[in-house]
Amino acid sequence: CYIEVDENENETVDRSDENDSNNDDPDHCWTQWSNLPDHILERIFSHLTIKERYYASLTCSGWYRAFYLPHVWSNFLVEDATLGRMRYNYYSGWQPVLDHARLQSCLLSVGHLIRGLDFRPQVSFNNMFQFMSLISWAMEQNARTAGCPREWVGCGSRIRSLNYLFPCNMAMSEDPESIKLFGTGGQLLAALKRLMLCLTNLHSLSLVDLFLERYEANHLLDEVLESCCLVLRRLCLVNVTNVHCPIMHIGLFLNLQVLVVSPQNIDDDVLMLLADSKVKHLTLLQNRYTPPALAISPCSAKAWLTVRRDNPKLRVHLCVESTTNAVILLQPEAPVASMIYQTPKTMITSDQLVAAVDAYKYTLTVYGHEQLPATTAEAVGDGEFQERPDSLLLLLARSCPGLNALMVRECISTATILLIATSAQNLRHLYINRAQVRLGCDWPRSPDWTDEFYGWLQSTAASIEATEQEVSRILDHPYWHLLSEEQFQMASLTRHVAV
């Protein structure tokens, strides 16, 4: 039992006196936290760390029982300090070291309840290696034909998901944009492959930023294919390598539904395998460590046409996550359903948007830039009408009949918002940053507009309230409104992508 007391004796005495006074008060109302329903306790406990769950279980019998509820252990987060103790290192000072006694006790108690493993190391790779080795050994005991020790029965048998995020950026500089990439491998990669071999009921697997050598990447999924060929449903492989290296294994999982992969790890041969698979959603993800779009070659139009013919239900999603001015690598003739930018420095340009409209105008349903601009100059939005993306966004709304969700963070006018709402045929979700909206109609009159329509546009665009009311009516969304910067930052287009 490890109890950490931060209060001194005087404070403890004062609190005890306060509790005594509450006991003497006949009108004092006592709370019923100990009598919460199990489904509420499960959700509360699932948000706590392992230490906090343990301390909470010591309060009463009801919370002790909640400690062992299944949903509490739906995800087991492994970090540097997880089940560890501090040890002084002569060169680095105090460092967290995995406590094998705590880990063994934890696995013996709740190992049979764990449904997901999430590895997010920061400094100590040795702790993660030892954790993988011990839990793999425990699952290997369950697979023995001679029988498993009684105390280890069921340990790890319910694990359905595995997330492994390797901290590939070893730059010591405080500059957030400094990058110094190192890949994993050696004994750590061997321990990971040993663990994946033991997980025979794995439904979701995520391996991010491994940056392996080609000969290692070609055999990365050998163990997964052997143990989970029929049960794997979701696979995420981001930056397995830093160079072009197709991973052929991803087309061999017979019941795979969702695939997330970096563009440098697929080619025409992989697409041929996906054309004969059950994959419904393919996300081509570029993050801040992915090579620039100019350094990657897209798959051929012929391969994508074959995919569209043999797997008509497949939907492709293009996404970029970066702190720099990154652009999405366009795939010719691909059935792209969404394009999402999570880059604070990438602005809408005519070249990128016109190319996207020309390539995906019949399939695109979701488009937008999620994060606020990074610099103050970009956030002010004092540009003239010709310098703003108003006309480009209207072109997108008019050219893409299937557009369902649109997120705009750039400076546009209220008239542009009204034109987008009236032009997009199937638009239902429109996210606009209120701080970037300018009042008025600065559009030159189009020959196609009637006097009545142009008068309505000018009068409505003169007021924020009138604009919100009209857009709410057009979109059939009674509570639609412009978003504040805090609300815009929390909004996400991912929920409109059915993956």
Phi, psi and omega in degrees: 000122182245108181246128178253116182254121182256351184261151177273176186294323181299317180295325178295320179295317180298319181292324178295322176296321179295320179294322179296321179293325177293325179294327181280344183278115182289339181267003181289131180263124180266139179282164184242042180299327183288347183253019178296147178297156184298321184291333176281318178299323179300315181291323178295312182294330182292340179270357182266157173284171181298319179296317180293323176296319181295315180296320179295326181291346180274355187281316182204170183292326179295318179284333174295320177292324180294335179301332184255013176289144188299317185293338179299327184252032178294334177218125181252108183272124181250115177235186183300317186267004182293122179052041182240177175224158183274135179227137183278128176251132186299328184264330187245359182081208182285126181231144177287134179235135181298128178268107186295327179294316178295318181297317180296317178297320180295314181293324177293329183275312188235008181301329180281353180259343185294129180250341180211143177245132182230106182264118178225073181285157179240314184234306190268108174280336181295322178299316180294320179299316180292323178297313179299319182296317183290316181289330175293319178299319180296319179288329176293329176295325179289335182271357181291140178286335182281357181107153182252142174305142189302322185288343181257006183296127176085358182295120179079005184287341182259006182290122181245345182222147178221122177241126181231112179248114181268128179284082188287339183273108182258019179293130181270353181289152177281351178292121183294342181266356179286135185228130174220098192273136172225140179263164177274179181153192177064220183293328179294317177294323178296320178294321178296317180292325176296319179294317181295329177293329181282338184274088185276349180244033184285123178258334182223130180226130180227120178235114190237131172061048178282321180051062181273165168286161185299320182292332175282320181295327181294339181242017184296319187259018179301312182291322179295318179296327180288322186262336189228029184299327185259345188251342184293129181249328183227130182228128179235116179233102182246122177055052173298323175226166178264353180236172180295118181205094180297136177259099186290337184299332187294343178266007184253356177278119194288333183242024180291132182252319185234131180229126175242123185211154176279148184296337179282355182251017173227159175207192183296323180294320177295320178296325177297323176291321180291334179296331180259014182255183178259015181295129180255333182226122178241115180254121175263103189256130173243121176251190187292343180260354178289141177305151180303156183299329180291339181267000182242140178263130177287164175289158185286155178296327179297319179293319180293323177296324176295320178296317181294330179282316185273335180229073186294342181275353182289134176239133182255137180236126179256127183217140177229132178235115183198160175262359180251184179278073183266150179237158180277137175281114181282141179249114184295133177066013178281147178281068186284125179257338182211147174226115186235125177256122173244061185225116182290346184251355180270120180254162179288126177238156182295321182298312184291315185287320178295321177296321178293319179295316179297325185275325191231025186294337181266351182239342187290129178238337182226132179209141175168164174250119190275321187269153178289155178302148186281323186256157180293324182297324179284334183276342183292312176071046180264013183291159176287170184301321181293336182269348182268163183272021183304309183294326179292319180293323177293323175299318177299315182294323182281328187274338184252095183293337181268006182298123184247328182224133181221132178237125183236124178249344182286168180286121175221167181265164177296329178295322178296321178299317180294320180293322177297316182296323181278336185271324181286121187288320186243019181291128179234340183231112183235119181247120182233134176281113186297327182294342182257006183270134178248136181286148173108170179246104179254019177277135171291146185293132179272145178298339181279348182274136174278166178298322181295315180295317182293323176295319177297319181296317181292316182290320182288321182290350181281353183221137176295316182296318179293322178297314179297321181294317181290317178296321177300321179290318183293317181279355183057044180233098188296340183249021181289140178202162174292147186262141170288170181297324178293317179293322179295322180295328181275341180290152182212141176274351184298327182292343177270358177259112187283076176235000000 
